[in-house]
XYZ file of C-alpha atoms in Angstrom:
302
model
C 143.865 90.266 79.108
C 143.679 95.214 79.155
C 140.873 96.583 78.118
C 140.306 100.241 78.727
C 143.405 100.403 80.333
C 141.677 97.889 83.451
C 143.153 94.553 83.817
C 141.053 91.389 83.628
C 143.363 88.586 85.742
C 143.398 85.242 84.222
C 140.904 83.075 86.899
C 137.742 82.019 88.127
C 135.111 82.938 90.787
C 133.886 80.121 92.385
C 130.504 79.537 93.161
C 127.988 76.585 95.095
C 125.171 75.686 95.155
C 121.861 76.921 97.790
C 118.312 76.750 98.239
C 116.399 79.748 96.694
C 113.168 80.926 96.571
C 111.401 84.437 95.871
C 108.731 86.258 97.294
C 106.540 89.035 96.423
C 105.254 91.591 99.337
C 102.555 93.374 98.161
C 101.624 96.950 100.048
C 98.326 99.691 99.785
C 101.701 101.959 98.134
C 105.333 100.999 97.586
C 107.070 102.696 100.327
C 105.452 100.269 103.059
C 105.981 97.383 100.706
C 109.770 98.646 100.301
C 109.497 98.915 104.183
C 108.425 95.502 104.622
C 111.234 93.939 101.899
C 113.368 96.036 103.461
C 113.171 94.454 107.223
C 112.831 90.833 106.010
C 115.763 91.016 104.257
C 117.922 92.825 106.710
C 120.784 90.603 108.338
C 121.147 88.435 105.700
C 124.253 89.270 103.801
C 126.605 85.812 104.043
C 125.337 82.316 105.447
C 128.587 82.469 107.406
C 127.268 84.223 110.277
C 123.358 85.762 109.232
C 121.188 82.130 108.143
C 120.956 83.176 104.688
C 121.259 85.858 102.575
C 119.111 88.019 101.201
C 118.158 91.140 99.147
C 115.349 93.089 97.280
C 115.545 92.459 93.093
C 112.978 94.531 92.153
C 109.912 96.796 91.822
C 106.376 95.272 90.904
C 103.571 97.055 89.470
C 100.376 96.365 90.435
C 99.282 95.222 87.250
C 101.856 92.047 87.561
C 101.107 91.457 91.355
C 98.093 88.616 92.616
C 96.067 91.019 94.224
C 96.605 93.928 92.010
C 98.567 96.172 94.112
C 102.591 97.178 93.506
C 104.940 94.824 94.990
C 108.552 93.953 96.043
C 110.156 90.730 95.025
C 112.985 89.610 97.232
C 115.593 86.478 96.806
C 116.615 84.346 99.749
C 119.112 82.143 99.661
C 120.393 79.322 102.127
C 122.670 76.043 102.239
C 119.394 73.898 103.151
C 116.052 73.724 101.943
C 115.358 73.471 106.019
C 117.505 76.227 106.998
C 115.427 78.305 103.975
C 112.634 77.103 105.357
C 112.834 78.467 109.364
C 113.713 81.698 107.689
C 111.605 82.595 105.807
C 109.165 81.566 108.525
C 110.880 84.157 110.980
C 111.320 86.840 108.293
C 107.691 87.227 106.832
C 106.448 86.223 110.696
C 108.715 89.314 112.270
C 108.457 91.854 109.764
C 106.293 91.036 106.874
C 102.960 90.039 108.994
C 103.646 93.593 111.463
C 104.104 95.591 108.733
C 101.187 97.867 107.928
C 98.832 97.071 104.834
C 101.441 93.589 103.431
C 100.376 90.651 101.827
C 102.763 87.746 100.835
C 102.558 85.533 97.702
C 105.419 83.177 96.697
C 106.882 84.109 93.247
C 108.559 80.874 91.953
C 105.725 79.171 90.505
C 107.574 75.338 90.504
C 109.329 73.764 93.277
C 109.556 71.808 96.791
C 106.618 73.697 98.168
C 107.200 74.832 101.801
C 105.534 77.208 104.343
C 104.938 80.821 104.033
C 101.154 81.128 105.590
C 100.674 77.844 106.301
C 101.927 78.429 110.392
C 101.630 82.436 110.222
C 97.941 81.592 109.809
C 98.083 80.336 114.136
C 98.076 84.162 114.542
C 94.473 84.245 114.024
C 94.242 82.615 117.152
C 91.397 80.579 114.865
C 89.732 83.701 113.575
C 92.166 83.103 110.586
C 89.872 81.388 107.373
C 91.350 80.747 104.198
C 90.508 80.858 100.173
C 91.657 77.941 97.176
C 91.496 80.479 94.073
C 92.735 78.804 90.889
C 94.090 75.719 92.954
C 96.457 77.974 95.146
C 95.566 78.363 99.164
C 95.494 82.183 100.800
C 95.006 82.383 104.259
C 93.184 85.405 105.894
C 94.720 86.762 109.334
C 92.868 89.326 111.204
C 95.083 92.234 111.711
C 94.443 95.419 113.662
C 94.751 97.142 110.053
C 92.061 94.875 108.773
C 93.920 91.405 107.387
C 96.956 90.378 106.875
C 96.913 87.661 103.498
C 99.790 85.544 102.717
C 100.015 82.217 100.093
C 99.669 78.859 101.725
C 102.902 77.689 100.651
C 106.316 79.103 98.165
C 108.681 77.076 96.265
C 112.205 76.169 96.946
C 114.135 75.626 94.005
C 117.547 75.361 93.357
C 120.635 78.484 93.072
C 123.990 79.250 93.143
C 125.354 81.365 95.229
C 129.354 83.110 95.599
C 129.327 84.688 92.366
C 132.113 87.262 93.209
C 134.361 90.275 91.714
C 137.180 91.698 93.220
C 137.574 95.068 92.269
C 141.586 96.677 93.011
C 141.817 100.057 92.160
C 144.389 103.211 92.711
C 142.312 104.756 96.197
C 138.650 104.517 97.780
C 136.844 107.063 95.792
C 137.803 105.290 92.647
C 137.131 101.279 93.842
C 133.712 102.836 95.259
C 133.048 104.648 91.583
C 133.397 101.477 89.877
C 131.405 99.443 92.578
C 128.743 101.780 92.213
C 128.604 101.263 88.942
C 128.928 97.353 88.516
C 126.126 96.631 91.702
C 123.710 99.413 89.356
C 124.262 97.372 86.355
C 123.426 94.384 87.798
C 120.480 95.487 89.832
C 119.069 95.782 86.182
C 118.859 91.920 85.154
C 116.372 89.747 86.801
C 117.094 86.499 89.153
C 120.742 88.102 90.727
C 120.576 89.995 94.381
C 123.790 91.319 95.204
C 123.049 90.724 99.512
C 125.841 92.721 101.426
C 125.684 96.300 102.199
C 125.447 98.192 99.235
C 126.274 95.413 97.012
C 129.342 95.508 97.968
C 131.774 93.579 100.449
C 135.031 95.741 101.727
C 136.370 92.724 104.278
C 136.780 89.785 101.653
C 137.175 86.688 103.618
C 139.643 83.300 102.908
C 138.480 79.864 104.528
C 140.364 79.190 107.461
C 141.821 81.664 110.177
C 145.134 81.347 112.597
C 142.579 81.023 115.619
C 140.659 78.203 115.700
C 137.158 78.847 116.402
C 137.134 80.898 113.366
C 136.357 79.147 109.892
C 137.037 82.565 107.731
C 139.253 85.167 108.323
C 140.031 88.253 106.490
C 141.389 87.682 102.971
C 145.372 89.415 103.561
C 146.861 88.800 99.842
C 143.916 91.690 99.376
C 144.786 93.555 102.178
C 146.653 97.319 100.797
C 147.686 97.722 104.114
C 149.441 94.397 104.584
C 151.560 95.091 101.242
C 155.092 94.676 102.061
C 154.319 92.536 105.099
C 152.823 89.204 103.527
C 152.214 87.276 99.844
C 150.054 89.784 98.464
C 148.330 89.275 95.435
C 148.507 93.500 95.187
C 150.904 96.455 94.154
C 151.934 99.451 95.625
C 149.897 101.290 93.441
C 147.063 99.603 94.613
C 144.941 101.093 97.656
C 141.472 99.611 98.250
C 140.122 96.863 96.745
C 136.215 95.909 97.083
C 134.205 93.154 96.460
C 130.719 92.680 94.655
C 129.055 88.840 95.614
C 126.160 87.389 93.418
C 123.529 85.054 94.351
C 121.000 84.129 91.622
C 118.497 81.510 90.534
C 120.715 80.003 87.667
C 124.288 79.549 86.781
C 123.352 81.462 83.824
C 122.091 84.615 86.150
C 124.978 85.217 88.062
C 127.462 85.245 85.103
C 125.507 87.740 83.332
C 125.306 89.635 86.549
C 129.308 88.967 86.278
C 129.181 90.531 83.065
C 127.394 93.297 83.151
C 129.444 94.253 86.859
C 133.101 93.631 84.920
C 131.425 96.236 81.751
C 130.654 99.020 84.181
C 133.831 98.947 86.460
C 135.584 98.515 82.023
C 133.953 102.174 81.392
C 134.668 103.927 84.645
C 138.609 102.363 82.846
C 141.971 102.995 84.595
C 141.551 106.488 83.805
C 139.125 106.749 86.016
C 141.079 104.609 89.055
C 140.490 100.790 88.449
C 143.626 99.119 87.808
C 142.208 95.589 87.480
C 139.096 93.454 87.642
C 139.641 89.497 89.836
C 137.673 86.970 91.442
C 138.098 85.019 94.377
C 138.373 81.105 94.058
C 139.712 78.053 96.273
C 141.079 76.172 93.521
C 137.949 74.629 92.758
C 137.203 72.886 95.911
C 134.109 75.094 97.251
C 131.866 74.547 94.273
C 131.625 73.010 91.280
C 130.194 76.570 89.142
C 133.915 77.756 88.120
C 132.649 81.639 86.099
C 136.163 82.440 84.376
C 136.267 86.053 84.223
C 137.963 86.595 80.074
C 135.292 84.238 79.352
C 132.390 85.667 80.242
C 133.755 89.222 78.949
C 134.395 87.699 75.530
C 130.876 85.502 75.437
C 132.358 82.247 75.764
C 130.719 79.691 76.778
C 132.020 78.531 80.001
């Protein structure tokens, strides 16, 4: 398939099940909510080394938050509910509780309930109090700017991680332009995050390594500097490859994000330096979710 000069590979992105939750962080101003959200989602690009994958989903207006203040929604993903619970408590405790004027609430209505403010309340040293509103328990913890309010629990649901696109371009400028446009299009959709810096990955990996201690290593087949030295997926005119990884609350969410990302890249086209769009998979052995690029573009069912 060729669209606007961009070759769409006949391949699929392979994704896998994860556990996920949405947290809603509110504050006195959107700037302070964003400070807390950025800190809470830091060092969360890949479960390979970070424990979870997390990112900012969107801003939330005051009329849609429990306390009538502006907020930021963040999504967190992990490989197990146990690990996700641990990450929630650590990140909220260190990055939201500590941030001036913030409060935190669950952004998922139904699912397995895990601790949000339930354990963090003990920071109140016995002065914490609870209040039940509409059947939901909240904790009020005294802090130096007033009080920190946290919903007692948040809901953990099934999610999908590892959707991906590989953007193959003639040079760095073209690859960055295509990746930036793709991420911007994806960010307009709900229920997804692109957890890497700026939503983009330059160090795409493969499973395994020549070094026994490493479970993953550089995806040499897509490294332009190794062209001519290894069995390569590239051609001589491809000088930069960037990857976008997508996590979503559902399979449909990930597929929709991949579709708009590809469309944004195709709009730039070969004239803008984007040569091919591909995806990473492991022959179907890594995960049960297979997103076929050409089917996504033509709107076909998987």
